[in-house]
Short mmCIF file of C-alpha atoms and ligand atoms in Angstrom, two decimals:
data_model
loop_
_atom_site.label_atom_id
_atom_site.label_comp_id
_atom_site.label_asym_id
_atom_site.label_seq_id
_atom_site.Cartn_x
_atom_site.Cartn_y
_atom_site.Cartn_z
CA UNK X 297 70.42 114.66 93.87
CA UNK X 298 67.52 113.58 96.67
CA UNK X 299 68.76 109.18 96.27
CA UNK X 300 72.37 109.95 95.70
CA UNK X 301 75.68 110.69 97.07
CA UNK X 302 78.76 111.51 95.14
CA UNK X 303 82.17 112.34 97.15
CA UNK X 304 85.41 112.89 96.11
CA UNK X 305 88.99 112.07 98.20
CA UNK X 306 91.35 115.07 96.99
CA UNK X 307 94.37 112.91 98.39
CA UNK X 308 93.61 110.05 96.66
CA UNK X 309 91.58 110.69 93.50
CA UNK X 310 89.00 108.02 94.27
CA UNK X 311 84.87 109.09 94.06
CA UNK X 312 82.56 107.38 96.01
CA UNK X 313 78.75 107.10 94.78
CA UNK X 314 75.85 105.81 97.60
CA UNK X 315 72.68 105.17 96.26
CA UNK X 316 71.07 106.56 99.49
CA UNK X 317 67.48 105.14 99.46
CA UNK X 318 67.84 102.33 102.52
CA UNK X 319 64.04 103.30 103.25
CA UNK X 320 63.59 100.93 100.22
CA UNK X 321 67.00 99.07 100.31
CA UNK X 322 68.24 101.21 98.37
CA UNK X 323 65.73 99.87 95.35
CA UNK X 324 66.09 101.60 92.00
CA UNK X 325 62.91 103.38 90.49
CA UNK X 326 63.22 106.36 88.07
CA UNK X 327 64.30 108.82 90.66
CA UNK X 328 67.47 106.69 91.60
CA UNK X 329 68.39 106.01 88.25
CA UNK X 330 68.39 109.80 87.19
CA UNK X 331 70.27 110.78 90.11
CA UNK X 332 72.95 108.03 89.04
CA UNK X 333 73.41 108.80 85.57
CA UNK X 334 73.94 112.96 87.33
CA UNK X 335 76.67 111.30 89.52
CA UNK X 336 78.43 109.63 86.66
CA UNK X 337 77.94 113.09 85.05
CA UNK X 338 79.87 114.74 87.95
CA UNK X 339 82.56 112.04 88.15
CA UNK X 340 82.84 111.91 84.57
CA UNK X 341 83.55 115.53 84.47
CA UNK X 342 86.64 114.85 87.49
CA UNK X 343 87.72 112.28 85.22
CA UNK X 344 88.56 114.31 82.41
CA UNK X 345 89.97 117.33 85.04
CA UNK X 346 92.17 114.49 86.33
CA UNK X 347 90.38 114.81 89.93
CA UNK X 348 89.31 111.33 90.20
CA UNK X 349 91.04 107.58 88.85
CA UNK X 350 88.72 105.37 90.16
CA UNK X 351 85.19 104.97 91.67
CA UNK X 352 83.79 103.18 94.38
CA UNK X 353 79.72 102.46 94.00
CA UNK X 354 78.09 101.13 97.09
CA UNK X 355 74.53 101.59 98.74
CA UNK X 356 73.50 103.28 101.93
CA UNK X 357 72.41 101.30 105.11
CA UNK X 358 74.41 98.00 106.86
CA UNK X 359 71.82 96.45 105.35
CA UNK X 360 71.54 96.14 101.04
CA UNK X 361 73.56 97.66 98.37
CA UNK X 362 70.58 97.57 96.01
CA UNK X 363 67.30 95.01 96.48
CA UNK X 364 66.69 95.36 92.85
CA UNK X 365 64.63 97.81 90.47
CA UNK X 366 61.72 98.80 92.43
CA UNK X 367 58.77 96.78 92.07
CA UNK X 368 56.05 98.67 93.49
CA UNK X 369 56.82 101.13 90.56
CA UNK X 370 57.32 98.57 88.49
CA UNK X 371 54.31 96.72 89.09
CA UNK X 372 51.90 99.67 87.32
CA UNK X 373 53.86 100.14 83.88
CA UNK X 374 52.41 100.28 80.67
CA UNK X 375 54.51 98.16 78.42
CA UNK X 376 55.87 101.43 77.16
CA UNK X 377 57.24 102.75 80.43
CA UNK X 378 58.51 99.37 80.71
CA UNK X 379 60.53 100.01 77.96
CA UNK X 380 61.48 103.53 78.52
CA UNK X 381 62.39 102.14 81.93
CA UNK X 382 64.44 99.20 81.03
CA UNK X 383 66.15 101.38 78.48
CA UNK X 384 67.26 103.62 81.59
CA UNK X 385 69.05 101.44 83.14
CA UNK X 386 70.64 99.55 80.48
CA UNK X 387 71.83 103.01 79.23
CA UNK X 388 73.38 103.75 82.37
CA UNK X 389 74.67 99.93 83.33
CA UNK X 390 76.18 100.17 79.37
CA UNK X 391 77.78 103.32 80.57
CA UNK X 392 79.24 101.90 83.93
CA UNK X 393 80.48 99.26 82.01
CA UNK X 394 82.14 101.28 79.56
CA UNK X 395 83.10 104.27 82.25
CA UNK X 396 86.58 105.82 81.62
CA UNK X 397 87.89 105.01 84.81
CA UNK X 398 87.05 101.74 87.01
CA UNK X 399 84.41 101.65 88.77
CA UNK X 400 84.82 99.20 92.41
CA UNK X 401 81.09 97.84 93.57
CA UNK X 402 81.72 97.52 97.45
CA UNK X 403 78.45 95.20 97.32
CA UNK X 404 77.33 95.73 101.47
CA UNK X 405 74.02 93.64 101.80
CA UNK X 406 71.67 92.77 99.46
CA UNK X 407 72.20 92.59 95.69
CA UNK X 408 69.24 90.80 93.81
CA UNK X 409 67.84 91.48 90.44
CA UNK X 410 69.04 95.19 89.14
CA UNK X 411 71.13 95.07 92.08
CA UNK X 412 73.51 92.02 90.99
CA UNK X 413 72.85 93.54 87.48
CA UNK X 414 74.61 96.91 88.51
CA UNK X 415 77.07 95.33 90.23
CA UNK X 416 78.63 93.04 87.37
CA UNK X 417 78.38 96.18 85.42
CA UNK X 418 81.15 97.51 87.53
CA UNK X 419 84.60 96.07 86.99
CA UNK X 420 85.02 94.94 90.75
CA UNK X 421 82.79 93.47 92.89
CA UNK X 422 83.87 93.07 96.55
CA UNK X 423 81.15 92.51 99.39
CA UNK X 424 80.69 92.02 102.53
CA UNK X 425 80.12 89.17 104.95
CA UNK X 426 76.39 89.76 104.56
CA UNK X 427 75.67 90.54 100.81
CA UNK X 428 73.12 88.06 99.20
CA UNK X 429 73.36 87.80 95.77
CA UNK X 430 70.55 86.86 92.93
CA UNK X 431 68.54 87.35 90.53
CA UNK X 432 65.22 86.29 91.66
CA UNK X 433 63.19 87.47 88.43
CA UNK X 434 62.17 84.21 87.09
CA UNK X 435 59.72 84.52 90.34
CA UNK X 436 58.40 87.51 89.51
CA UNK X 437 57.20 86.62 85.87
CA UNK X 438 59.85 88.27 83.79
CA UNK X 439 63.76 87.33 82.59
CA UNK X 440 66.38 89.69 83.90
CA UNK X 441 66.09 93.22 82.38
CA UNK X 442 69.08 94.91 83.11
CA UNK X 443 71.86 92.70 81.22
CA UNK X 444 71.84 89.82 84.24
CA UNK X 445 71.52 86.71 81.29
CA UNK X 446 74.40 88.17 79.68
CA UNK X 447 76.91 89.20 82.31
CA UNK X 448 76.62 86.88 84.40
CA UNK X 449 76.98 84.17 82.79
CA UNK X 450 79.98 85.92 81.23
CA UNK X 451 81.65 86.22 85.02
CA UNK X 452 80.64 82.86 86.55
CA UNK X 453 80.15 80.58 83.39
CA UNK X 454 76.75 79.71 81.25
CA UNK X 455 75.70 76.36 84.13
CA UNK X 456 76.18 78.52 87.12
CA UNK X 457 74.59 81.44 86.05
CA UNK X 458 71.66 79.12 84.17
CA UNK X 459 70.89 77.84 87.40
CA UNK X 460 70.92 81.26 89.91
CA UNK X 461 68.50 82.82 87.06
CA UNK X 462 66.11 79.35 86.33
CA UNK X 463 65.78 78.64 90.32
CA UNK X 464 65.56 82.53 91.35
CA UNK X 465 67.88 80.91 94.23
CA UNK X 466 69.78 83.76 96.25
CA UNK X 467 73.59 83.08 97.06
CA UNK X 468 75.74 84.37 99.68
CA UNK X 469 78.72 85.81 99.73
CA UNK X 470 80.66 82.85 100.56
CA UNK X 471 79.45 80.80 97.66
CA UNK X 472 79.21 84.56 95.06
CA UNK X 473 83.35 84.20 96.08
CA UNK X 474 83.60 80.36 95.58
CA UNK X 475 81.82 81.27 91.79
CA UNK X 476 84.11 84.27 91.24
CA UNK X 477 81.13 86.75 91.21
CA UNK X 478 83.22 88.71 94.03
CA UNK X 479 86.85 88.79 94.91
CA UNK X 480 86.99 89.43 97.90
CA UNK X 481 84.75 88.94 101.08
CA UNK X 482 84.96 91.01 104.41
CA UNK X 483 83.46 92.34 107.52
CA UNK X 484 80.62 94.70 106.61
CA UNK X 485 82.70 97.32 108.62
CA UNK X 486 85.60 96.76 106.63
CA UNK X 487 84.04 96.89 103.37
CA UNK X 488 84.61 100.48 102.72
CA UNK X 489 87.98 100.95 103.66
CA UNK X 490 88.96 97.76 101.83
CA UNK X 491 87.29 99.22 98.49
CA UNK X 492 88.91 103.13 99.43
CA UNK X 493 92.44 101.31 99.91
CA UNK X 494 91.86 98.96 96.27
CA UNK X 495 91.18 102.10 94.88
CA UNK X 496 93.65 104.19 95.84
CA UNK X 497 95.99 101.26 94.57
CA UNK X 498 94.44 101.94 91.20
CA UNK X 499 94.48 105.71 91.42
CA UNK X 500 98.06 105.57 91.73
CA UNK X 501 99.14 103.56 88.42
CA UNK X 502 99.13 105.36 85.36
CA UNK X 503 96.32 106.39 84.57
CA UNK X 504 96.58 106.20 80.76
CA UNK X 505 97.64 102.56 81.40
CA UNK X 506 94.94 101.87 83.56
CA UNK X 507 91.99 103.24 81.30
CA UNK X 508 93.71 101.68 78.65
CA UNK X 509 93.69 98.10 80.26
CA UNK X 510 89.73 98.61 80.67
CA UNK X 511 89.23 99.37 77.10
CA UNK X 512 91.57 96.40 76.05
CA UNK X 513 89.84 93.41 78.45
CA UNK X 514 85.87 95.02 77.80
CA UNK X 515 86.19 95.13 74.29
CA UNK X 516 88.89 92.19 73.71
CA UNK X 517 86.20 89.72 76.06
CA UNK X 518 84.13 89.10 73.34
CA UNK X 519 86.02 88.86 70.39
CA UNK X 520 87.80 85.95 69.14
CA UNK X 521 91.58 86.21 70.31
CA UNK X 522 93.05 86.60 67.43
CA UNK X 523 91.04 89.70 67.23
CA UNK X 524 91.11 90.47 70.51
CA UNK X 525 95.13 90.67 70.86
CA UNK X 526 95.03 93.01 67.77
CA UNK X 527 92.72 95.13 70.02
CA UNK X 528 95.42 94.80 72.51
CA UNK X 529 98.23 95.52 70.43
CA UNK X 530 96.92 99.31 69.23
CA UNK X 531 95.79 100.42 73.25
CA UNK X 532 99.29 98.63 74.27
CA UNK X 533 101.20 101.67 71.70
CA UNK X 534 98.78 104.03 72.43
CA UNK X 535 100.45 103.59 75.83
CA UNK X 536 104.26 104.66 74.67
CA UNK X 537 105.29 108.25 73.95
CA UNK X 538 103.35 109.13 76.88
CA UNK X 539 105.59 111.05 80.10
CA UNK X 540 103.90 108.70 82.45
CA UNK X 541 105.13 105.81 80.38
CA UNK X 542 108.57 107.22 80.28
CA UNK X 543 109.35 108.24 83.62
CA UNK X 544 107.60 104.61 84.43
CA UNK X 545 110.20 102.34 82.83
CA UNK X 546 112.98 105.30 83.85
CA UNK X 547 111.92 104.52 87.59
CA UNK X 548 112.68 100.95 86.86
CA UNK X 549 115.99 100.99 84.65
CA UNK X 550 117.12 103.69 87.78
CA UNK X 551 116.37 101.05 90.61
CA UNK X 552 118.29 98.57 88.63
CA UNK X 553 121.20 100.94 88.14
CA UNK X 554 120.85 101.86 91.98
CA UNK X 555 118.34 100.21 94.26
CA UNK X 556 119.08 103.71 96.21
CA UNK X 557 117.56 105.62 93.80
CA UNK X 558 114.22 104.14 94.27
CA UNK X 559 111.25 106.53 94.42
CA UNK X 560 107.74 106.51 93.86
CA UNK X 561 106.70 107.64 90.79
CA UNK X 562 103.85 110.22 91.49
CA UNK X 563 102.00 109.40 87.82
CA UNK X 564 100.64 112.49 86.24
CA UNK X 565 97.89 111.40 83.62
CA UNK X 566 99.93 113.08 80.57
N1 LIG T 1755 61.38 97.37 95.34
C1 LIG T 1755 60.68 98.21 96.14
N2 LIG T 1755 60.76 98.21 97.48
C2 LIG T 1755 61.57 97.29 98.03
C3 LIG T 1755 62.31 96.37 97.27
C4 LIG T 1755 62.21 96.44 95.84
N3 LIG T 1755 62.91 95.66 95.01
N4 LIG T 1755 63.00 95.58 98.11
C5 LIG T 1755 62.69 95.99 99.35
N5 LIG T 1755 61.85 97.03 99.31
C6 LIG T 1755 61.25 97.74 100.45
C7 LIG T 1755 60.17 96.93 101.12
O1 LIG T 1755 58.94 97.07 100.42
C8 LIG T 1755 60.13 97.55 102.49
O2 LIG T 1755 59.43 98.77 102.42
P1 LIG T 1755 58.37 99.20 103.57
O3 LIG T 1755 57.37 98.09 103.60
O4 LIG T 1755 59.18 99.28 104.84
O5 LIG T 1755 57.83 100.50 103.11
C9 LIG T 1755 61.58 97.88 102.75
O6 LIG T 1755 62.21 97.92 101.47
C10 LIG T 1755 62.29 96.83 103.58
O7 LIG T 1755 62.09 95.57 102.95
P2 LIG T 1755 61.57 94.27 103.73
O8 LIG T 1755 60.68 94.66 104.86
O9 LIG T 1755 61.03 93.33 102.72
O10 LIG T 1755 62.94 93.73 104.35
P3 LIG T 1755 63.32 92.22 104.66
O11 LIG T 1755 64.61 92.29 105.40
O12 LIG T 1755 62.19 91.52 105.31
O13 LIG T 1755 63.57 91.54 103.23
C11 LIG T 1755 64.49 91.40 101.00
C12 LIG T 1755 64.64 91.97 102.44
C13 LIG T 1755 65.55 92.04 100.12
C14 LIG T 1755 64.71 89.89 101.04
C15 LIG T 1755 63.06 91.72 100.49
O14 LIG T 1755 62.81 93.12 100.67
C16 LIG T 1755 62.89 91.38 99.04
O15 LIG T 1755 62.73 90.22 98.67
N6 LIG T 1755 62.90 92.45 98.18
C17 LIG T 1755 62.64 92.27 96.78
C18 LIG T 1755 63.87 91.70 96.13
C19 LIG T 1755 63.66 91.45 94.65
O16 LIG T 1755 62.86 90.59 94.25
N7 LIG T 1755 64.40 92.19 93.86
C20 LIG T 1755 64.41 91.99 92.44
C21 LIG T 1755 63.42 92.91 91.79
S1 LIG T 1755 63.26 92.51 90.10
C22 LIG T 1755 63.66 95.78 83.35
C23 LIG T 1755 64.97 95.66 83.65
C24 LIG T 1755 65.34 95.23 84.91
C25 LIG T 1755 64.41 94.90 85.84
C26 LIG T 1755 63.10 95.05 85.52
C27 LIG T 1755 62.72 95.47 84.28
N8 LIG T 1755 63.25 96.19 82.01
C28 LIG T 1755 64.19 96.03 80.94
C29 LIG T 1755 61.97 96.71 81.80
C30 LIG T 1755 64.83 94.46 87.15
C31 LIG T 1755 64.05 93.70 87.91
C32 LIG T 1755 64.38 93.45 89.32
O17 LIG T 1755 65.34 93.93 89.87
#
């Protein structure tokens, strides 16, 4: 992969992917997006082996996570490659959304256009004290391509997200964290280890429980609740039966018995 990084943290089960392009701010053309959707392959692959639990996505640089899809490429497509572009990235940004394990956007600079759009595809965003946040299309002649209508106003309401997209206005992170577009803000040199330690929090619940809680908030968001709870209900038994499950609520009825017996429950994904 020539714009991507993919690492994985044998201790703690958590992948990290960089887009590592910070030439361009770590802009996403064709090249970037393959690269990503190989990365996902790879951690995908971990996933199922049990070598990874949750994945952090930032960019390269001190400087932008991702400054959007890349416009000089953009700026010579046919109306086809448009297409076969924008389907790229949707495909991919669906996938995010839908990826097996979380996926933490450690958000270090600037996220505009395809860059905020990647980010709310990810199921955390935390930045830093210098992310910028927008989605400045509306000033470049087109709506947002890559699901920004959509999820954003999802995460910070219809009127917020109505007026970042009509005014192309950027936001920064102190304001993305008053509109609950991050949750948490921090110095740029703390970013990372703040997202590895989040993670590693993560990695170390149950890991049937965990993917299950994904599936049961992404697909229960947009159904009506009564719905929605029923959706809850199934991925809530799918839970029991499980040894993680057991030795879980054993850990607890043992502390109870004997706050001596206490002992952290090393979850095993089975
Ligand atoms: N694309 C390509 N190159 C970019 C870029 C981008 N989005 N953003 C920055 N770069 C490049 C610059 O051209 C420059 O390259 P060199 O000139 O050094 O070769 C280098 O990165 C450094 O940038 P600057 O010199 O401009 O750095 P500054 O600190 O002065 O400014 C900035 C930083 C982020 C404010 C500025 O670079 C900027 O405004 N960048 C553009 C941000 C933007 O408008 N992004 C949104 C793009 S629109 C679709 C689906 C989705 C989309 C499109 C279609 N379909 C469904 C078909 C998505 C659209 C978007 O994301």
């Amino acid at each position: 992969m020539e714009f991507v990084l993919y690492e994985v943290s044998a201790e703690t089960k958590v992948g990290t992917i960089t887009i590592n392009r910070p030439k361009a701010l770590n802009a996403l053309n064709s090249a970037v997006l393959d690269d990503l959707s190989e990365a996902f392959d790879l951690a995908e692959k971990d996933a199922a082996e049990d070598k990874v639990r949750c994945l952090i996505l930032t960019g390269a640089g001190e400087k932008s996570f991702v400054a959007g899809a890349d416009i000089g490429e953009m700026s010579t497509l046919t109306k086809e490659q448009g297409e076969a572009f924008g389907k790229k990235g949707n495909d991919l940004f669906l996938r995010i959304e839908s990826f097996p394990i979380p996926v933490i956007a450690a958000v270090n600079g600037f996220a505009l256009g395809g860059g905020n759009e990647i980010s709310m595809s990810c199921d955390i965003r935390i930045c830093s004290e210098n992310a910028v946040f927008g989605q400045p299309e509306t000033g470049l002649g087109i709506t947002p391509g890559f699901g920004g209508t959509q999820r954003l106003a999802r995460l910070v309401g219809p009127g917020m997200a109505k007026q970042m997209v009509y005014s192309a206005r950027n936001i920064k992170a102190d304001e993305a964290y008053r509109i609950g577009l991050v949750n948490a803000v921090y110095p740029l040199e703390e970013l990372i280890p703040a997202a590895q330690k989040l993670a590693a929090t993560i990695a170390s619940q149950a890991p049937i429980a965990v993917r299950a809680s994904k599936e049961a908030i992404n697909r229960g968001i947009s159904l009506p609740i009564d719905q929605a709870v029923a959706v809850e209900e199934k991925l809530f038994g799918s839970c029991f039966e499980s040894e993680d499950q057991k030795e879980g609520m054993a850990n607890f009825l043992r502390k109870k018995d004997d706050p001596k017996k206490v002992k952290h429950v090393a979850f095993q994904n089975k």
